[in-house]
CSV table of C-alpha atoms and ligand atoms in Angstrom, one decimal:
chain,number,residue,atom,x,y,z
A,1,MET,CA,-23.5,23.0,-16.0
A,2,GLN,CA,-22.5,21.5,-12.6
A,3,ASN,CA,-19.0,19.5,-12.6
A,4,THR,CA,-18.0,19.9,-9.0
A,5,CYS,CA,-20.2,19.1,-6.2
A,6,VAL,CA,-21.2,21.5,-3.5
A,7,PRO,CA,-21.3,20.2,0.0
A,8,ALA,CA,-24.8,19.4,1.6
A,9,SER,CA,-23.9,22.3,4.2
A,10,ARG,CA,-24.0,25.0,1.5
A,11,GLY,CA,-27.5,23.9,0.1
A,12,GLY,CA,-26.3,20.8,-2.1
A,13,CYS,CA,-25.9,20.5,-5.7
A,14,PRO,CA,-28.8,19.6,-8.2
A,15,PRO,CA,-27.2,16.3,-9.5
A,16,CYS,CA,-26.8,15.1,-6.0
A,17,ALA,CA,-30.2,16.2,-4.8
A,18,ALA,CA,-31.5,14.6,-7.7
A,19,LEU,CA,-29.9,11.3,-6.7
A,20,GLN,CA,-31.0,11.7,-3.3
A,21,THR,CA,-34.8,12.0,-4.4
A,22,LEU,CA,-34.1,8.9,-6.6
A,23,THR,CA,-32.8,7.0,-3.6
A,24,VAL,CA,-36.1,8.0,-1.7
A,25,THR,CA,-38.2,6.6,-4.4
A,26,ALA,CA,-36.1,3.4,-4.6
A,27,ALA,CA,-36.5,3.0,-0.6
A,28,ARG,CA,-40.2,3.6,-1.0
A,29,LEU,CA,-40.3,0.6,-3.6
A,30,ALA,CA,-38.2,-1.6,-1.4
A,31,ALA,CA,-40.5,-0.9,1.4
A,32,SER,CA,-43.7,-1.7,-0.3
A,33,LEU,CA,-42.3,-4.8,-1.8
A,34,PRO,CA,-42.6,-6.9,1.5
A,35,GLN,CA,-46.3,-6.1,1.9
A,36,CYS,CA,-46.8,-7.1,-1.8
A,37,ILE,CA,-45.0,-10.4,-1.4
A,38,ALA,CA,-46.9,-11.1,1.8
A,39,SER,CA,-50.2,-10.5,0.3
A,40,PHE,CA,-49.2,-12.7,-2.8
A,41,VAL,CA,-48.0,-15.8,-0.6
A,42,GLY,CA,-51.3,-15.6,1.5
A,43,ALA,CA,-53.6,-15.4,-1.7
A,44,SER,CA,-54.8,-18.9,-2.4
A,45,ASP,CA,-56.1,-17.4,-5.7
A,46,GLN,CA,-52.8,-15.9,-7.1
A,47,ASN,CA,-50.3,-17.4,-9.0
A,48,LEU,CA,-46.8,-16.3,-9.7
A,49,GLY,CA,-48.2,-14.4,-13.0
A,50,HIS,CA,-50.2,-12.1,-10.4
A,51,LEU,CA,-46.9,-11.2,-8.6
A,52,GLU,CA,-45.1,-10.6,-11.8
A,53,THR,CA,-47.6,-8.0,-12.9
A,54,GLN,CA,-48.0,-6.4,-9.4
A,55,VAL,CA,-44.0,-6.3,-8.9
A,56,ALA,CA,-43.7,-4.5,-12.5
A,57,GLN,CA,-46.3,-2.0,-11.8
A,58,GLN,CA,-44.7,-1.0,-8.5
A,59,ALA,CA,-41.0,-0.9,-10.1
A,60,GLN,CA,-42.4,1.2,-12.9
A,61,GLU,CA,-42.4,4.5,-11.0
A,62,LEU,CA,-38.6,3.9,-9.9
A,63,LEU,CA,-37.6,3.1,-13.6
A,64,ARG,CA,-39.3,6.0,-14.7
A,65,HIS,CA,-37.8,8.4,-11.9
A,66,ALA,CA,-34.4,6.8,-12.8
A,67,THR,CA,-34.7,7.5,-16.4
A,68,GLU,CA,-35.7,11.0,-15.9
A,69,THR,CA,-32.9,11.7,-13.5
A,70,ALA,CA,-30.4,10.4,-15.9
A,71,ALA,CA,-31.6,12.3,-18.8
A,72,GLN,CA,-31.6,15.7,-16.8
A,73,GLN,CA,-28.1,14.9,-15.7
A,74,LYS,CA,-27.1,14.1,-19.6
A,75,ALA,CA,-28.8,17.2,-20.5
A,76,ASP,CA,-27.0,19.4,-18.0
A,77,THR,CA,-23.7,18.1,-19.1
A,78,THR,CA,-24.0,18.4,-22.7
A,79,PRO,CA,-21.7,21.2,-23.9
A,80,PRO,CA,-23.2,24.3,-25.5
A,81,ARG,CA,-22.3,23.4,-28.9
A,82,CYS,CA,-24.2,23.3,-32.1
A,83,PRO,CA,-24.7,19.5,-32.8
A,84,VAL,CA,-24.6,19.9,-36.5
A,85,CYS,CA,-21.4,22.0,-37.1
A,86,GLY,CA,-19.7,22.0,-33.7
A,87,GLN,CA,-19.7,25.6,-33.3
A,88,SER,CA,-20.2,27.1,-29.7
A,89,LEU,CA,-23.7,28.5,-29.1
A,90,SER,CA,-24.5,32.1,-28.3
A,91,ARG,CA,-27.5,33.8,-26.6
A,92,GLY,CA,-27.8,30.7,-24.4
A,93,SER,CA,-30.4,30.2,-21.8
A,94,THR,CA,-31.4,27.2,-19.8
A,95,GLY,CA,-34.8,25.5,-18.2
A,96,HIS,CA,-36.4,24.7,-21.3
A,97,ALA,CA,-38.9,22.1,-20.5
A,98,ARG,CA,-39.7,19.2,-22.8
A,99,THR,CA,-41.9,16.4,-21.7
A,100,PHE,CA,-42.1,13.1,-23.8
A,101,GLU,CA,-43.0,9.5,-23.3
A,102,THR,CA,-40.2,6.8,-22.5
A,103,ARG,CA,-41.1,3.0,-22.2
A,104,PHE,CA,-41.4,3.7,-18.3
A,105,GLY,CA,-43.6,6.6,-18.7
A,106,SER,CA,-43.8,10.3,-19.2
A,107,ILE,CA,-40.7,12.2,-18.2
A,108,THR,CA,-39.8,16.0,-18.4
A,109,VAL,CA,-36.4,17.3,-19.1
A,110,ARG,CA,-35.2,20.9,-18.7
A,111,ARG,CA,-32.7,21.6,-21.6
A,112,GLY,CA,-30.4,24.5,-22.5
A,113,ARG,CA,-30.8,26.4,-25.7
A,114,GLY,CA,-28.6,28.5,-27.8
A,115,TYR,CA,-28.1,30.2,-31.3
A,116,CYS,CA,-25.8,28.8,-33.7
A,117,LYS,CA,-24.1,31.6,-35.7
A,118,ARG,CA,-23.0,29.4,-38.6
A,119,CYS,CA,-26.2,27.4,-39.0
A,120,ARG,CA,-28.3,30.5,-38.2
A,121,LYS,CA,-30.3,28.2,-36.2
A,122,TRP,CA,-31.7,27.7,-32.6
A,123,ARG,CA,-30.3,24.6,-31.2
A,124,CYS,CA,-31.0,22.2,-28.1
A,125,PRO,CA,-27.7,20.1,-27.9
A,126,ALA,CA,-29.1,18.0,-25.2
A,127,ASP,CA,-32.0,16.8,-27.5
A,128,THR,CA,-29.4,15.3,-30.0
A,129,ALA,CA,-27.4,13.9,-27.0
A,130,LEU,CA,-30.6,12.1,-25.7
A,131,GLY,CA,-31.6,10.8,-29.3
A,132,LEU,CA,-35.1,12.7,-29.0
A,133,GLU,CA,-36.1,13.3,-32.8
A,134,GLU,CA,-37.1,16.8,-34.0
A,135,THR,CA,-40.9,16.3,-33.5
A,136,ALA,CA,-42.0,13.0,-32.0
A,137,GLY,CA,-42.8,13.2,-28.3
A,138,TYR,CA,-40.9,9.9,-27.7
A,139,SER,CA,-37.7,8.7,-26.4
A,140,PRO,CA,-35.8,6.4,-29.0
A,141,ALA,CA,-37.0,3.0,-27.4
A,142,VAL,CA,-40.5,3.7,-28.1
A,143,PRO,CA,-40.7,4.3,-31.8
A,144,ALA,CA,-38.2,1.5,-32.2
A,145,MET,CA,-40.9,-0.9,-30.5
A,146,ALA,CA,-43.7,0.8,-32.6
A,147,ALA,CA,-41.7,0.0,-35.6
A,148,LEU,CA,-41.2,-3.7,-34.8
A,149,VAL,CA,-44.8,-4.6,-33.9
A,150,ALA,CA,-46.1,-2.7,-37.0
A,151,THR,CA,-44.0,-4.7,-39.2
A,152,LYS,CA,-45.6,-8.1,-37.4
A,153,MET,CA,-49.5,-7.2,-37.1
A,154,PRO,CA,-52.0,-4.6,-38.3
A,155,VAL,CA,-51.6,-1.3,-36.3
A,156,ALA,CA,-54.9,-1.5,-34.1
A,157,GLU,CA,-53.5,-5.0,-32.9
A,158,ALA,CA,-50.0,-3.7,-32.7
A,159,SER,CA,-51.3,-1.0,-30.3
A,160,LEU,CA,-52.9,-3.1,-27.9
A,161,VAL,CA,-50.3,-5.8,-28.0
A,162,LEU,CA,-47.7,-3.2,-27.2
A,163,GLU,CA,-49.6,-1.8,-24.1
A,164,ARG,CA,-50.2,-5.4,-23.0
A,165,LEU,CA,-46.6,-6.5,-23.1
A,166,THR,CA,-44.6,-3.2,-22.3
A,167,GLY,CA,-47.3,-0.8,-20.7
A,168,VAL,CA,-46.3,1.6,-23.4
A,169,LYS,CA,-49.7,3.2,-24.8
A,170,LEU,CA,-49.4,4.2,-28.3
A,171,PRO,CA,-52.8,5.1,-29.8
A,172,ARG,CA,-53.4,3.4,-33.1
A,173,ALA,CA,-53.0,6.5,-35.3
A,174,THR,CA,-49.8,7.5,-33.5
A,175,LEU,CA,-48.4,4.0,-33.8
A,176,ASP,CA,-49.0,3.9,-37.4
A,177,ARG,CA,-47.4,7.3,-38.2
A,178,GLU,CA,-44.4,6.3,-35.9
A,179,ALA,CA,-44.0,3.1,-37.8
A,180,ARG,CA,-44.1,4.9,-41.2
A,181,ARG,CA,-41.7,7.7,-40.2
A,182,GLN,CA,-39.2,4.9,-39.0
A,183,GLY,CA,-39.9,3.1,-42.3
A,184,GLU,CA,-38.7,6.0,-44.1
A,185,ARG,CA,-35.7,6.5,-42.2
A,186,ALA,CA,-35.1,2.6,-42.8
A,187,GLN,CA,-35.3,3.5,-46.7
A,188,ALA,CA,-32.9,6.5,-46.1
A,189,LEU,CA,-30.6,4.1,-44.5
A,190,ARG,CA,-31.0,1.4,-47.3
A,191,ARG,CA,-29.7,3.7,-49.9
A,192,PRO,CA,-26.2,4.5,-48.8
A,193,LEU,CA,-25.8,0.7,-47.5
A,194,ASP,CA,-26.8,-0.6,-50.8
A,195,ALA,CA,-24.4,1.9,-52.6
A,196,GLN,CA,-21.7,0.9,-50.2
A,197,ALA,CA,-22.2,-2.9,-51.0
A,198,THR,CA,-22.1,-2.4,-54.7
A,199,ALA,CA,-19.0,0.0,-54.7
A,200,PRO,CA,-15.7,-1.7,-55.8
A,201,PRO,CA,-13.9,-3.2,-52.6
A,202,PRO,CA,-10.9,-1.5,-51.3
A,203,TRP,CA,-9.0,-4.8,-51.5
A,204,GLU,CA,-8.0,-7.3,-53.9
A,205,PRO,CA,-10.9,-9.9,-54.3
A,206,ALA,CA,-8.5,-12.5,-55.5
A,207,GLN,CA,-6.3,-12.3,-52.4
A,208,LEU,CA,-9.4,-12.7,-50.1
A,209,ALA,CA,-10.7,-15.6,-52.2
A,210,LEU,CA,-7.3,-17.5,-51.5
A,211,SER,CA,-7.9,-17.4,-47.7
A,212,LEU,CA,-11.4,-18.7,-48.1
A,213,ALA,CA,-12.9,-22.5,-48.8
A,214,PRO,CA,-14.9,-22.1,-51.9
A,215,TYR,CA,-18.4,-21.9,-51.6
A,216,GLN,CA,-21.6,-21.6,-54.0
A,217,MET,CA,-24.3,-18.7,-53.7
A,218,ILE,CA,-27.8,-19.5,-53.9
A,219,LEU,CA,-30.3,-16.8,-55.0
A,220,GLN,CA,-34.2,-17.5,-54.9
A,221,ILE,CA,-36.6,-15.2,-56.7
A,222,ASP,CA,-40.4,-15.0,-56.6
A,223,ALA,CA,-43.2,-12.3,-56.5
A,224,TRP,CA,-46.5,-12.0,-55.0
A,225,ASN,CA,-49.6,-9.9,-55.7
A,226,ILE,CA,-51.1,-7.7,-52.9
A,227,ARG,CA,-54.0,-5.3,-53.0
A,228,ALA,CA,-53.4,-1.6,-53.1
A,229,ARG,CA,-55.3,1.8,-52.8
A,230,ASP,CA,-53.1,4.1,-54.9
A,231,ASP,CA,-56.0,4.8,-57.1
A,232,TRP,CA,-58.7,4.9,-54.3
A,233,GLY,CA,-61.4,7.8,-55.2
A,234,ALA,CA,-59.9,8.2,-58.6
A,235,THR,CA,-61.5,5.3,-60.3
A,236,ALA,CA,-64.3,7.4,-62.4
A,237,ALA,CA,-61.5,10.0,-63.4
A,238,LEU,CA,-59.2,7.3,-64.6
A,239,ARG,CA,-62.0,5.3,-66.4
A,240,ARG,CA,-63.1,8.5,-68.1
A,241,LYS,CA,-59.5,8.8,-69.5
A,242,GLY,CA,-60.0,5.1,-70.9
A,243,GLN,CA,-57.7,3.6,-68.1
A,244,GLU,CA,-58.6,1.0,-65.6
A,245,PRO,CA,-57.3,1.5,-62.2
A,246,ALA,CA,-54.6,-0.9,-60.8
A,247,ARG,CA,-56.2,-3.2,-58.2
A,248,GLY,CA,-53.0,-5.0,-57.6
A,249,HIS,CA,-49.3,-4.5,-57.2
A,250,TRP,CA,-46.5,-6.9,-57.2
A,251,VAL,CA,-44.0,-7.4,-54.2
A,252,TYR,CA,-40.8,-8.6,-55.6
A,253,THR,CA,-39.0,-10.9,-53.2
A,254,GLY,CA,-35.6,-12.7,-53.0
A,255,THR,CA,-33.4,-14.5,-50.6
A,256,VAL,CA,-29.8,-15.3,-50.8
A,257,PHE,CA,-27.4,-17.7,-48.8
A,258,ARG,CA,-24.3,-19.5,-49.2
A,259,LEU,CA,-24.6,-23.2,-49.9
A,260,ASP,CA,-22.4,-24.0,-46.9
A,261,HIS,CA,-24.7,-22.2,-44.6
A,262,ARG,CA,-27.4,-24.8,-45.1
A,263,GLY,CA,-27.6,-27.5,-42.5
A,264,ARG,CA,-30.0,-29.1,-40.0
A,265,THR,CA,-30.9,-28.8,-36.4
A,266,ALA,CA,-30.5,-31.3,-33.9
A,267,GLY,CA,-33.9,-32.4,-34.4
A,268,GLY,CA,-33.3,-32.8,-38.3
A,269,ARG,CA,-35.2,-29.6,-39.1
A,270,PRO,CA,-33.5,-28.1,-42.3
A,271,VAL,CA,-32.1,-24.6,-41.6
A,272,ILE,CA,-30.2,-21.8,-43.2
A,273,THR,CA,-28.0,-20.3,-40.6
A,274,GLU,CA,-27.2,-17.1,-42.4
A,275,ARG,CA,-29.4,-15.6,-45.2
A,276,GLY,CA,-30.3,-12.2,-46.8
A,277,PHE,CA,-33.9,-11.1,-47.7
A,278,VAL,CA,-35.2,-8.4,-50.1
A,279,ALA,CA,-38.8,-7.6,-50.4
A,280,THR,CA,-39.7,-4.4,-52.4
A,281,ARG,CA,-42.6,-2.8,-54.3
A,282,GLN,CA,-40.3,-0.8,-56.4
A,283,GLY,CA,-40.7,-3.1,-59.3
A,284,ILE,CA,-38.3,-5.3,-61.1
A,285,ASP,CA,-35.6,-2.5,-61.0
A,286,GLY,CA,-35.8,-2.1,-57.3
A,287,LEU,CA,-35.4,-6.0,-56.8
A,288,ARG,CA,-32.6,-6.1,-59.0
A,289,GLN,CA,-30.5,-3.3,-57.1
A,290,GLN,CA,-31.3,-4.4,-53.8
A,291,LEU,CA,-30.8,-8.2,-54.4
A,292,HIS,CA,-27.6,-7.5,-56.0
A,293,ALA,CA,-26.5,-5.4,-52.9
A,294,GLU,CA,-27.8,-8.1,-50.5
A,295,ALA,CA,-25.9,-11.0,-52.4
A,296,LEU,CA,-22.7,-8.7,-52.4
A,297,ARG,CA,-23.0,-8.1,-48.7
A,298,ARG,CA,-23.5,-12.1,-48.2
A,299,GLY,CA,-20.3,-12.8,-50.1
A,300,LEU,CA,-21.4,-12.7,-53.9
A,301,GLY,CA,-17.9,-11.4,-54.9
A,302,GLN,CA,-16.1,-14.1,-53.2
A,303,ALA,CA,-18.3,-16.9,-54.3
A,304,ALA,CA,-17.1,-19.9,-56.3
A,305,GLY,CA,-20.3,-20.1,-58.2
A,306,VAL,CA,-23.9,-18.7,-58.3
A,307,LEU,CA,-27.0,-20.8,-58.7
A,308,ILE,CA,-30.4,-19.0,-59.3
A,309,ILE,CA,-33.5,-21.0,-58.4
A,310,ALA,CA,-37.1,-19.6,-59.1
A,311,ASP,CA,-40.4,-20.6,-61.1
A,312,GLY,CA,-40.7,-20.0,-64.8
A,313,ALA,CA,-41.6,-16.3,-64.9
A,314,VAL,CA,-39.9,-14.5,-67.9
A,315,TRP,CA,-38.9,-11.5,-66.0
A,316,ILE,CA,-36.8,-13.7,-63.4
A,317,TRP,CA,-34.7,-15.2,-66.1
A,318,ARG,CA,-34.2,-11.8,-67.8
A,319,LEU,CA,-33.3,-10.3,-64.6
A,320,ALA,CA,-30.7,-13.1,-63.8
A,321,GLU,CA,-29.1,-12.7,-67.3
A,322,ASP,CA,-29.0,-9.0,-66.9
A,323,ARG,CA,-27.5,-8.7,-63.2
A,324,PHE,CA,-25.8,-12.3,-62.5
A,325,PRO,CA,-24.7,-13.4,-66.2
A,326,GLN,CA,-22.5,-15.9,-64.8
A,327,ALA,CA,-25.0,-17.5,-62.6
A,328,ARG,CA,-26.2,-21.3,-63.3
A,329,GLN,CA,-30.0,-21.2,-63.4
A,330,ARG,CA,-32.5,-23.8,-62.2
A,331,LEU,CA,-36.3,-24.0,-62.6
A,332,ASP,CA,-37.9,-25.0,-59.2
A,333,TYR,CA,-38.6,-28.6,-59.2
A,334,TYR,CA,-42.0,-28.3,-57.9
A,335,HIS,CA,-43.1,-25.8,-60.5
A,336,ALA,CA,-42.0,-28.2,-63.1
A,337,VAL,CA,-44.2,-31.0,-61.6
A,338,GLN,CA,-47.1,-28.7,-61.6
A,339,HIS,CA,-46.4,-28.4,-65.4
A,340,LEU,CA,-46.4,-32.2,-65.5
A,341,ALA,CA,-49.6,-32.3,-63.6
A,342,VAL,CA,-51.3,-29.8,-66.1
A,343,VAL,CA,-50.4,-32.4,-69.0
A,344,GLY,CA,-51.8,-35.3,-66.9
A,345,ARG,CA,-55.1,-33.4,-66.1
A,346,ALA,CA,-55.5,-32.6,-69.9
A,347,VAL,CA,-54.8,-36.1,-71.0
A,348,PHE,CA,-56.6,-38.1,-68.2
A,349,GLY,CA,-59.4,-35.5,-67.0
A,350,GLU,CA,-61.2,-36.7,-63.9
A,351,ASP,CA,-59.7,-40.1,-63.9
A,352,GLN,CA,-57.5,-39.8,-60.7
A,353,ALA,CA,-56.0,-43.1,-60.5
A,354,GLN,CA,-54.7,-43.1,-64.1
A,355,PHE,CA,-53.5,-39.4,-63.5
A,356,ARG,CA,-51.4,-40.4,-60.4
A,357,ALA,CA,-50.2,-43.5,-62.1
A,358,TRP,CA,-49.0,-41.5,-65.1
A,359,LEU,CA,-47.6,-38.5,-62.9
A,360,LYS,CA,-45.5,-40.1,-60.2
A,361,PRO,CA,-42.9,-42.1,-62.0
A,362,LEU,CA,-42.6,-39.2,-64.6
A,363,ALA,CA,-41.9,-36.7,-61.7
A,364,GLN,CA,-39.5,-39.4,-60.2
A,365,GLN,CA,-37.5,-39.5,-63.6
A,366,LEU,CA,-37.3,-35.6,-63.7
A,367,LYS,CA,-35.7,-35.5,-60.3
A,368,ASN,CA,-33.5,-38.5,-60.5
A,369,GLU,CA,-32.7,-39.1,-64.3
A,370,SER,CA,-33.0,-36.4,-66.8
A,371,ALA,CA,-35.4,-33.8,-68.4
A,372,VAL,CA,-34.5,-35.1,-71.8
A,373,LYS,CA,-36.1,-38.4,-70.9
A,374,VAL,CA,-39.3,-36.8,-69.8
A,375,ILE,CA,-39.6,-34.3,-72.6
A,376,ARG,CA,-39.4,-37.3,-75.3
A,377,GLN,CA,-42.4,-39.0,-73.3
A,378,LEU,CA,-44.3,-35.9,-73.4
A,379,GLU,CA,-43.6,-35.4,-77.2
A,380,ASP,CA,-44.6,-39.1,-77.8
A,381,LEU,CA,-47.9,-38.5,-75.8
A,382,LEU,CA,-48.5,-35.4,-78.0
A,383,GLN,CA,-48.1,-37.4,-81.2
A,384,ARG,CA,-50.7,-40.0,-80.0
A,385,LEU,CA,-53.4,-37.1,-79.2
A,386,PRO,CA,-56.1,-36.2,-82.0
A,387,ALA,CA,-55.0,-32.8,-83.6
A,388,GLY,CA,-57.3,-30.0,-82.8
A,389,THR,CA,-58.5,-30.8,-79.4
A,390,SER,CA,-57.9,-28.7,-76.3
A,391,ALA,CA,-55.8,-31.6,-74.9
A,392,GLU,CA,-53.5,-31.6,-77.7
A,393,GLU,CA,-53.1,-27.8,-77.3
A,394,VAL,CA,-52.3,-27.9,-73.7
A,395,VAL,CA,-49.8,-30.7,-74.2
A,396,ALA,CA,-48.2,-28.8,-77.1
A,397,ARG,CA,-47.8,-25.7,-74.9
A,398,GLU,CA,-46.4,-27.5,-72.0
A,399,VAL,CA,-43.9,-29.5,-74.3
A,400,ASN,CA,-42.7,-25.8,-75.3
A,401,TYR,CA,-42.4,-24.9,-71.7
A,402,PHE,CA,-40.3,-28.0,-71.0
A,403,HIS,CA,-38.1,-27.4,-74.1
A,404,GLU,CA,-37.7,-23.7,-72.9
A,405,HIS,CA,-36.4,-24.6,-69.5
A,406,GLU,CA,-34.5,-27.8,-70.4
A,407,ALA,CA,-31.2,-26.5,-69.5
A,408,ARG,CA,-32.8,-25.4,-66.0
A,409,MET,CA,-33.7,-28.9,-64.9
A,410,ASP,CA,-30.5,-30.4,-64.0
A,411,TYR,CA,-32.0,-31.8,-60.9
A,412,ARG,CA,-30.0,-35.1,-60.6
A,413,ALA,CA,-26.8,-33.1,-60.9
A,414,GLY,CA,-28.0,-30.6,-58.4
A,415,GLN,CA,-28.7,-33.1,-55.8
A,416,ARG,CA,-25.3,-34.8,-56.1
A,417,ARG,CA,-23.8,-31.5,-55.7
A,418,GLY,CA,-25.9,-31.0,-52.4
A,419,GLU,CA,-27.7,-28.0,-53.9
A,420,PRO,CA,-31.5,-27.2,-53.2
A,421,ILE,CA,-33.8,-28.1,-56.3
A,422,GLY,CA,-36.8,-26.2,-55.2
A,423,SER,CA,-37.4,-22.6,-54.2
A,424,GLY,CA,-38.8,-23.5,-50.9
A,425,PRO,CA,-36.7,-20.9,-48.8
A,426,VAL,CA,-38.0,-17.8,-51.0
A,427,GLU,CA,-41.6,-19.3,-50.9
A,428,ALA,CA,-41.4,-19.2,-47.2
A,429,THR,CA,-40.2,-15.8,-47.2
A,430,CYS,CA,-43.3,-14.7,-49.3
A,431,ARG,CA,-45.4,-16.5,-46.9
A,432,GLN,CA,-44.3,-14.7,-43.8
A,433,SER,CA,-44.6,-11.5,-45.5
A,434,GLN,CA,-48.1,-12.2,-46.7
A,435,CYS,CA,-49.2,-13.1,-43.2
A,436,ARG,CA,-48.7,-9.2,-42.7
A,437,PHE,CA,-49.3,-7.6,-45.9
A,438,LYS,CA,-51.9,-9.7,-47.5
A,439,ARG,CA,-54.7,-10.0,-44.9
A,440,THR,CA,-58.3,-9.7,-45.7
A,441,GLY,CA,-59.6,-6.0,-45.9
A,442,GLN,CA,-56.1,-4.4,-45.9
A,443,PHE,CA,-55.3,-1.8,-48.5
A,444,TRP,CA,-52.0,-0.4,-48.8
A,445,SER,CA,-50.4,2.7,-50.5
A,446,GLN,CA,-47.3,2.1,-52.4
A,447,ARG,CA,-45.1,4.5,-50.3
A,448,GLY,CA,-46.6,3.4,-47.1
A,449,GLU,CA,-45.9,-0.3,-47.9
A,450,GLU,CA,-42.5,0.2,-49.3
A,451,ALA,CA,-41.4,1.8,-46.0
A,452,LEU,CA,-42.9,-1.1,-43.9
A,453,LEU,CA,-41.4,-3.6,-46.1
A,454,CYS,CA,-38.2,-2.1,-45.6
A,455,LEU,CA,-38.5,-2.0,-41.9
A,456,ALA,CA,-39.4,-5.7,-42.0
A,457,MET,CA,-36.4,-6.6,-44.0
A,458,LEU,CA,-34.1,-4.5,-41.8
A,459,TRP,CA,-35.2,-6.9,-39.1
A,460,ARG,CA,-35.1,-10.2,-40.9
A,461,ASN,CA,-31.7,-9.3,-42.2
A,462,GLY,CA,-30.3,-8.6,-38.5
A,463,ARG,CA,-29.6,-4.8,-39.1
A,464,TRP,CA,-32.3,-3.6,-36.6
A,465,HIS,CA,-29.4,-2.0,-34.6
A,466,LEU,CA,-28.2,0.2,-37.4
A,467,LEU,CA,-31.7,2.1,-37.3
A,468,PHE,CA,-32.0,1.7,-33.6
A,469,PRO,CA,-28.5,1.9,-32.0
A,470,HIS,CA,-29.6,1.1,-28.5
A,471,VAL,CA,-30.9,-2.2,-29.6
A,472,PRO,CA,-28.2,-4.9,-29.1
A,473,HIS,CA,-27.1,-6.6,-32.3
A,474,PHE,CA,-28.8,-10.0,-33.2
A,475,ASP,CA,-29.8,-12.1,-36.4
A,476,PRO,CA,-33.4,-13.3,-36.3
A,477,ALA,CA,-32.3,-15.7,-39.2
A,478,ARG,CA,-30.4,-17.7,-36.8
A,479,ASN,CA,-33.1,-18.6,-34.5
B,501,ZN,ZN1,-24.1,24.9,-36.2
C-alpha cells in the first residue's frame, strides 16, 4: 500500500509512475488528433460521422488506460480486511493478477489476497471494492449493458447492437448467460423490496393522509399467452403418463398509477407521468403479491379510493376481491363493446350495414347513458329471436355476461369523474412486453423468462440503479 509519495530522485512511487504513463498516453492521443482532424477536413467523402467514429476509436486506448490505472490504485489502497466480516486478513500476499473486460477494453489489475480466520476463506478485498463479481470476467458496467439490451431484443441481435454502439464484444452465449445472471439478481432484489413495501409503515398513515390532496389509485390487470419450452423433449414421456405437455404459459401483467398523474403532453398526447408495472410468469399468486407491493409503493396506502379496470376474466375479479376488497371495479369499455358486437354478428350475420347501424348507438348509450338501458334492449332482442337457434344461444349467453358485469359498467359516472373507462395502459404494457417475449420462433423456459421479465420491469419502474448502483437514477416512464 502506498500512502506517501517517494520523490522521483529516489526511483518514484508506483502511483505517480502510473499517472506519468497515463499522461504519456494522453499526450500521444492529443498529438494524433490534429492529423486525424486534418485528414477528415481534407476528405470530401467523409462527413462528421466518420470523424466521430475515428476519434472514438483513438480515444479508446486512453479511456482503457485511465480505467486500468484507476482500478490499480483503488486495489492498492483497499485495506486488507475481509469484505464480509471486517476482520483483518492474515497470510497476505500481493500481485495476484486478474484480467477482465471493461466497456473500454480488457484491463489487468494486481490485487492483494489474504485469509480471513473468522470466515475461513481466502479474500481479495479489492475485488469487492471494484465491484467485480465472483466469477464473471467483466467490470460492473458491462453486465448492466448486457442486461439492458437483452430485455429489449433477442440475444443474437443484442450482441451485435451492443458491439456497434459501445464497442463491447459480448458473444451471444455470454450475453445470454450474463443477462440471466443479472435477471436472477433482479429477482433476489425484488423479494426484499416487495416485503418492505407490504410491511406496516413505521408512521401513522392517517397523519400523512392529512397532508396530501386526496387522489384515486388506478389498477389495470391483463394476461397474455406465451410459448414455452419447459416440456421440451418430454412430450412422449408425458403422453405415456396420460398428460398433454403445456405449450403455452400466461404472463400476468398489471399497471398502477394515480389518477392525478394522468395528463397530456404539449402536443395533446395522453401520458401518465408516474406509473408502476408488473409482469410475471409466477401465476396469479405471483401477480397478486407483486401488484399489491407495487401499488403500495405508488401510494395505495394513502389513496382516497381504488379503481380496478380489466376485461371480463373471472380470475381478475377474484384477485380484485381477494387483495383489493375496497376497490371499485370497472369492465374495460372496449371489451364490453366487443361483446355487443358478438350479439350484432349473431343477429345480423353478414349484413354489415345493419350490424353497424345497430351497434353504434348501443355502444354510445353504454358509454354515455347506462348499462341497464342497453341490457333491456338486449333482452328485448332475445325475446324476439326464435327459440333453439344458435343466434338465441349466443345472445342469451351475452345477456348473462352483461348482467354479470352490470355493476362494473358505470362509464358515464367514470367519465364525469375524469377516470379512464378503458384498459388501454395495461394493454400497451402487454404489447411492449410481447414485442420482446412473443416473437416467432422463440421459446422460453419459465425460469429464464421470469428472470428477464423481472429485469425488464426493474428498468420500466425506474429502479435500474438499485441493481446497478453506478447507473444514475432515472425513470423511463417519464419519457
Ligand atoms: Zn471474514
